[in-house]
Amino acid sequence: MIHVDGIDVSYDELQVLWDVSMDITDDDRIVAIVGPNGAGKTTLLKTMSGLLAVDDGRVELFGRDTAGLSPNEIVDLGFVHVPESRNLFNELTVAENLEMGAYLHRDEYEETIEEVYDLFPVLEERRSQDAGTLSGGEQQMLAIGRGLMAQPKVLALDELSVGLAPKLARRVFEKVEAISEDVTVVLTEQHVHEALELADRAYLLENGRVAAQDSAAALLESERIKESYLHG
Ligand SMILES: Nc1ncnc2c1ncn2[C@@H]1O[C@H](COP(=O)(O)OP(=O)(O)O)[C@@H](O)[C@H]1O
Ligand SMILES: [Mg+2]
């Protein structure tokens, strides 16, 4: 489904990804991209979403080279990115925000919104409330729900747990597990331990390079991860 082949990516003169490769197949349910702040996790997602161009290497989504495709065309292919900022329309209601996510699939709107409300009953309860008045956890659920409205094949979630209390973060992770039964999830996390417990497979990014990749279970047991990320 996703084939990232040796990409270099820069902001102006500053190169931040070096020779990054990643493969995600139909068999993958949850793949985590973990690593410290500044490692390049968001940059990798933005490149897959068509927001940044590669200097070298290529990104293939669902068999298509994405070079030259716009972010909307990439959504249309089935890759949907929920950014860390969540990008909600605070002055619009929950239902209106969900509707914005469905612009490609207007005809299936009713069915899809029912699925989203089944997954997140709190969004149905608050459907007429302005998004800006939701709690942090509810806003994260709305951002995920809006992503699902686009009927993705792959849902990419950037720093899911950022700004959430641990209990709420766990609840969001449980939703992600449910989503992954139907949709492949790629997520980034600075909380390496939590992400590895959730994911099936993971890539460790450090300083813009893939420092390790393996099953999440193997990475949890690896000395490299234990030494740098799992204490405390
Ligand atoms: N818009 C930008 N312009 C210039 N440099 C950026 C920009 N966004 C991120 N960077 C730099 O790119 C590197 C990787 O950042 P990022 O992909 O956001 O890492 P992560 O998501 O792993 O925290 C960092 O050094 C960061 O400062
Ligand atoms: Mg980031």
mmCIF file of C-alpha atoms in Angstrom, residues 27-217:
data_model
loop_
_atom_site.group_PDB
_atom_site.id
_atom_site.type_symbol
_atom_site.label_atom_id
_atom_site.label_comp_id
_atom_site.label_asym_id
_atom_site.label_seq_id
_atom_site.Cartn_x
_atom_site.Cartn_y
_atom_site.Cartn_z
ATOM 1 C CA ASP A 27 -1.504 -6.952 6.412
ATOM 2 C CA ASP A 28 -0.445 -4.061 8.623
ATOM 3 C CA ARG A 29 -2.993 -2.805 11.102
ATOM 4 C CA ILE A 30 -1.121 -0.269 13.223
ATOM 5 C CA VAL A 31 2.345 0.953 12.288
ATOM 6 C CA ALA A 32 4.042 3.431 14.613
ATOM 7 C CA ILE A 33 6.692 5.982 13.739
ATOM 8 C CA VAL A 34 8.402 6.738 17.022
ATOM 9 C CA GLY A 35 11.307 8.915 18.021
ATOM 10 C CA PRO A 36 12.221 12.040 19.925
ATOM 11 C CA ASN A 37 10.997 15.552 19.245
ATOM 12 C CA GLY A 38 12.582 16.858 16.049
ATOM 13 C CA ALA A 39 13.406 13.406 14.636
ATOM 14 C CA GLY A 40 11.383 14.018 11.468
ATOM 15 C CA LYS A 41 8.172 12.101 12.180
ATOM 16 C CA THR A 42 5.828 14.918 11.151
ATOM 17 C CA THR A 43 7.971 15.679 8.128
ATOM 18 C CA LEU A 44 7.615 12.066 6.990
ATOM 19 C CA LEU A 45 3.807 12.200 7.307
ATOM 20 C CA LYS A 46 3.657 15.567 5.550
ATOM 21 C CA THR A 47 5.708 14.192 2.689
ATOM 22 C CA MET A 48 3.389 11.202 2.312
ATOM 23 C CA SER A 49 0.410 13.624 2.339
ATOM 24 C CA GLY A 50 1.846 15.681 -0.501
ATOM 25 C CA LEU A 51 2.495 18.770 1.622
ATOM 26 C CA LEU A 52 6.256 18.490 1.094
ATOM 27 C CA ALA A 53 8.192 17.329 -1.959
ATOM 28 C CA VAL A 54 11.107 14.893 -1.913
ATOM 29 C CA ASP A 55 14.617 15.946 -2.970
ATOM 30 C CA ASP A 56 15.467 12.356 -3.746
ATOM 31 C CA GLY A 57 13.807 8.941 -3.560
ATOM 32 C CA ARG A 58 10.106 8.311 -4.069
ATOM 33 C CA VAL A 59 6.803 7.826 -2.298
ATOM 34 C CA GLU A 60 4.336 5.350 -3.757
ATOM 35 C CA LEU A 61 0.812 5.168 -2.400
ATOM 36 C CA PHE A 62 -1.431 2.334 -3.568
ATOM 37 C CA GLY A 63 0.858 1.699 -6.525
ATOM 38 C CA ARG A 64 1.123 5.332 -7.638
ATOM 39 C CA ASP A 65 4.154 7.566 -7.523
ATOM 40 C CA THR A 66 2.877 10.649 -5.661
ATOM 41 C CA ALA A 67 5.373 13.093 -7.181
ATOM 42 C CA GLY A 68 3.407 16.078 -8.440
ATOM 43 C CA LEU A 69 0.114 15.055 -6.814
ATOM 44 C CA SER A 70 -1.687 17.654 -4.707
ATOM 45 C CA PRO A 71 -2.708 16.921 -1.090
ATOM 46 C CA ASN A 72 -6.339 16.590 -2.240
ATOM 47 C CA GLU A 73 -5.412 14.047 -4.882
ATOM 48 C CA ILE A 74 -3.578 12.068 -2.215
ATOM 49 C CA VAL A 75 -6.662 12.116 0.031
ATOM 50 C CA ASP A 76 -8.620 10.888 -2.965
ATOM 51 C CA LEU A 77 -6.181 7.978 -3.369
ATOM 52 C CA GLY A 78 -7.047 6.941 0.186
ATOM 53 C CA PHE A 79 -4.298 8.429 2.377
ATOM 54 C CA VAL A 80 -5.721 10.772 5.013
ATOM 55 C CA HIS A 81 -3.522 12.685 7.451
ATOM 56 C CA VAL A 82 -4.845 14.020 10.764
ATOM 57 C CA PRO A 83 -2.316 16.713 11.705
ATOM 58 C CA GLU A 84 -1.020 17.326 15.187
ATOM 59 C CA SER A 85 -2.751 20.732 15.246
ATOM 60 C CA ARG A 86 -6.038 18.915 14.447
ATOM 61 C CA ASN A 87 -7.089 21.844 12.212
ATOM 62 C CA LEU A 88 -10.689 21.919 13.379
ATOM 63 C CA PHE A 89 -13.058 24.719 12.478
ATOM 64 C CA ASN A 90 -13.731 26.015 15.978
ATOM 65 C CA GLU A 91 -16.706 28.151 14.974
ATOM 66 C CA LEU A 92 -18.438 25.260 13.226
ATOM 67 C CA THR A 93 -20.383 22.519 14.965
ATOM 68 C CA VAL A 94 -19.196 18.964 15.419
ATOM 69 C CA ALA A 95 -21.523 17.789 12.642
ATOM 70 C CA GLU A 96 -20.337 20.552 10.298
ATOM 71 C CA ASN A 97 -16.710 19.642 10.943
ATOM 72 C CA LEU A 98 -17.485 16.026 10.119
ATOM 73 C CA GLU A 99 -19.243 17.132 6.963
ATOM 74 C CA MET A 100 -16.098 19.008 5.875
ATOM 75 C CA GLY A 101 -14.238 15.697 5.965
ATOM 76 C CA ALA A 102 -16.704 14.068 3.601
ATOM 77 C CA TYR A 103 -16.319 16.373 0.646
ATOM 78 C CA LEU A 104 -15.145 13.520 -1.580
ATOM 79 C CA HIS A 105 -17.954 11.154 -0.644
ATOM 80 C CA ARG A 106 -21.082 13.270 -0.332
ATOM 81 C CA ASP A 107 -23.326 10.444 -1.522
ATOM 82 C CA GLU A 108 -22.238 8.166 1.343
ATOM 83 C CA TYR A 109 -22.318 10.920 3.939
ATOM 84 C CA GLU A 110 -25.196 9.600 6.067
ATOM 85 C CA GLU A 111 -23.797 6.101 6.295
ATOM 86 C CA THR A 112 -20.277 7.238 7.102
ATOM 87 C CA ILE A 113 -21.333 9.710 9.777
ATOM 88 C CA GLU A 114 -23.347 6.955 11.470
ATOM 89 C CA GLU A 115 -20.198 4.826 11.589
ATOM 90 C CA VAL A 116 -18.262 7.704 13.106
ATOM 91 C CA TYR A 117 -20.988 8.308 15.691
ATOM 92 C CA ASP A 118 -21.018 4.592 16.540
ATOM 93 C CA LEU A 119 -17.288 4.770 17.185
ATOM 94 C CA PHE A 120 -17.450 8.070 19.081
ATOM 95 C CA PRO A 121 -20.874 8.383 20.777
ATOM 96 C CA VAL A 122 -19.702 11.588 22.462
ATOM 97 C CA LEU A 123 -19.549 13.264 19.049
ATOM 98 C CA GLU A 124 -23.169 12.373 18.382
ATOM 99 C CA GLU A 125 -24.185 13.778 21.774
ATOM 100 C CA ARG A 126 -22.355 16.992 20.930
ATOM 101 C CA ARG A 127 -23.181 17.156 17.243
ATOM 102 C CA SER A 128 -24.673 20.669 17.493
ATOM 103 C CA GLN A 129 -21.966 22.091 19.751
ATOM 104 C CA ASP A 130 -19.181 24.287 18.345
ATOM 105 C CA ALA A 131 -15.919 22.363 17.949
ATOM 106 C CA GLY A 132 -14.025 25.081 19.828
ATOM 107 C CA THR A 133 -15.975 24.314 23.003
ATOM 108 C CA LEU A 134 -15.000 20.612 23.120
ATOM 109 C CA SER A 135 -12.431 19.253 25.566
ATOM 110 C CA GLY A 136 -8.990 18.298 24.236
ATOM 111 C CA GLY A 137 -9.878 14.614 24.086
ATOM 112 C CA GLU A 138 -13.155 15.299 22.297
ATOM 113 C CA GLN A 139 -11.368 17.544 19.798
ATOM 114 C CA GLN A 140 -8.891 14.755 19.080
ATOM 115 C CA MET A 141 -11.791 12.336 18.530
ATOM 116 C CA LEU A 142 -13.448 14.869 16.221
ATOM 117 C CA ALA A 143 -10.238 15.273 14.218
ATOM 118 C CA ILE A 144 -9.999 11.485 13.843
ATOM 119 C CA GLY A 145 -13.695 11.271 12.997
ATOM 120 C CA ARG A 146 -13.312 13.936 10.337
ATOM 121 C CA GLY A 147 -10.419 11.946 8.872
ATOM 122 C CA LEU A 148 -12.608 8.836 8.746
ATOM 123 C CA MET A 149 -15.312 10.779 6.879
ATOM 124 C CA ALA A 150 -12.960 10.776 3.881
ATOM 125 C CA GLN A 151 -13.128 6.949 3.884
ATOM 126 C CA PRO A 152 -9.371 6.382 3.981
ATOM 127 C CA LYS A 153 -7.534 3.167 3.232
ATOM 128 C CA VAL A 154 -4.735 4.490 5.432
ATOM 129 C CA LEU A 155 -5.329 6.901 8.297
ATOM 130 C CA ALA A 156 -2.201 8.756 9.456
ATOM 131 C CA LEU A 157 -2.393 10.243 12.950
ATOM 132 C CA ASP A 158 0.285 12.695 14.062
ATOM 133 C CA GLU A 159 1.055 12.770 17.807
ATOM 134 C CA LEU A 160 -2.276 11.338 18.841
ATOM 135 C CA SER A 161 -1.770 11.705 22.561
ATOM 136 C CA VAL A 162 -0.285 15.202 22.546
ATOM 137 C CA GLY A 163 -1.916 17.399 25.174
ATOM 138 C CA LEU A 164 -4.065 14.580 26.532
ATOM 139 C CA ALA A 165 -4.044 13.296 30.095
ATOM 140 C CA PRO A 166 -2.850 9.658 30.246
ATOM 141 C CA LYS A 167 -6.330 8.289 30.880
ATOM 142 C CA LEU A 168 -7.790 10.120 27.894
ATOM 143 C CA ALA A 169 -4.849 9.128 25.737
ATOM 144 C CA ARG A 170 -5.556 5.479 26.591
ATOM 145 C CA ARG A 171 -9.177 5.943 25.570
ATOM 146 C CA VAL A 172 -8.104 7.421 22.223
ATOM 147 C CA PHE A 173 -5.684 4.506 21.738
ATOM 148 C CA GLU A 174 -8.573 2.069 22.290
ATOM 149 C CA LYS A 175 -10.510 3.833 19.530
ATOM 150 C CA VAL A 176 -7.510 3.528 17.249
ATOM 151 C CA GLU A 177 -7.453 -0.219 17.879
ATOM 152 C CA ALA A 178 -11.101 -0.400 16.846
ATOM 153 C CA ILE A 179 -10.464 1.692 13.725
ATOM 154 C CA SER A 180 -7.561 -0.554 12.734
ATOM 155 C CA GLU A 181 -9.936 -3.471 12.206
ATOM 156 C CA ASP A 182 -11.054 -1.772 8.983
ATOM 157 C CA VAL A 183 -8.438 0.847 8.152
ATOM 158 C CA THR A 184 -4.645 0.673 8.320
ATOM 159 C CA VAL A 185 -3.356 3.207 10.847
ATOM 160 C CA VAL A 186 0.033 4.919 10.748
ATOM 161 C CA LEU A 187 0.734 6.964 13.823
ATOM 162 C CA THR A 188 3.578 9.031 15.196
ATOM 163 C CA GLU A 189 4.343 9.240 18.894
ATOM 164 C CA GLN A 190 6.963 10.678 21.172
ATOM 165 C CA HIS A 191 5.590 8.387 23.866
ATOM 166 C CA VAL A 192 7.574 5.447 22.589
ATOM 167 C CA HIS A 193 6.476 2.874 25.133
ATOM 168 C CA GLU A 194 2.747 3.524 24.720
ATOM 169 C CA ALA A 195 3.035 3.554 20.942
ATOM 170 C CA LEU A 196 4.909 0.248 20.880
ATOM 171 C CA GLU A 197 2.296 -1.356 23.099
ATOM 172 C CA LEU A 198 -0.387 -0.262 20.658
ATOM 173 C CA ALA A 199 1.320 -0.912 17.314
ATOM 174 C CA ASP A 200 2.113 -4.137 15.502
ATOM 175 C CA ARG A 201 5.201 -2.772 13.796
ATOM 176 C CA ALA A 202 7.299 0.327 14.259
ATOM 177 C CA TYR A 203 9.990 2.512 12.800
ATOM 178 C CA LEU A 204 12.344 4.404 15.083
ATOM 179 C CA LEU A 205 13.399 7.737 13.593
ATOM 180 C CA GLU A 206 16.416 9.529 15.001
ATOM 181 C CA ASN A 207 17.902 12.672 13.496
ATOM 182 C CA GLY A 208 15.990 12.181 10.281
ATOM 183 C CA ARG A 209 17.075 8.598 9.682
ATOM 184 C CA VAL A 210 15.492 5.203 10.313
ATOM 185 C CA ALA A 211 17.510 3.979 13.302
ATOM 186 C CA ALA A 212 15.562 0.739 13.752
ATOM 187 C CA GLN A 213 12.501 -1.059 12.451
ATOM 188 C CA ASP A 214 10.893 -4.245 13.656
ATOM 189 C CA SER A 215 7.789 -5.718 15.174
ATOM 190 C CA ALA A 216 6.657 -3.542 18.051
ATOM 191 C CA ALA A 217 7.143 -6.468 20.435
#
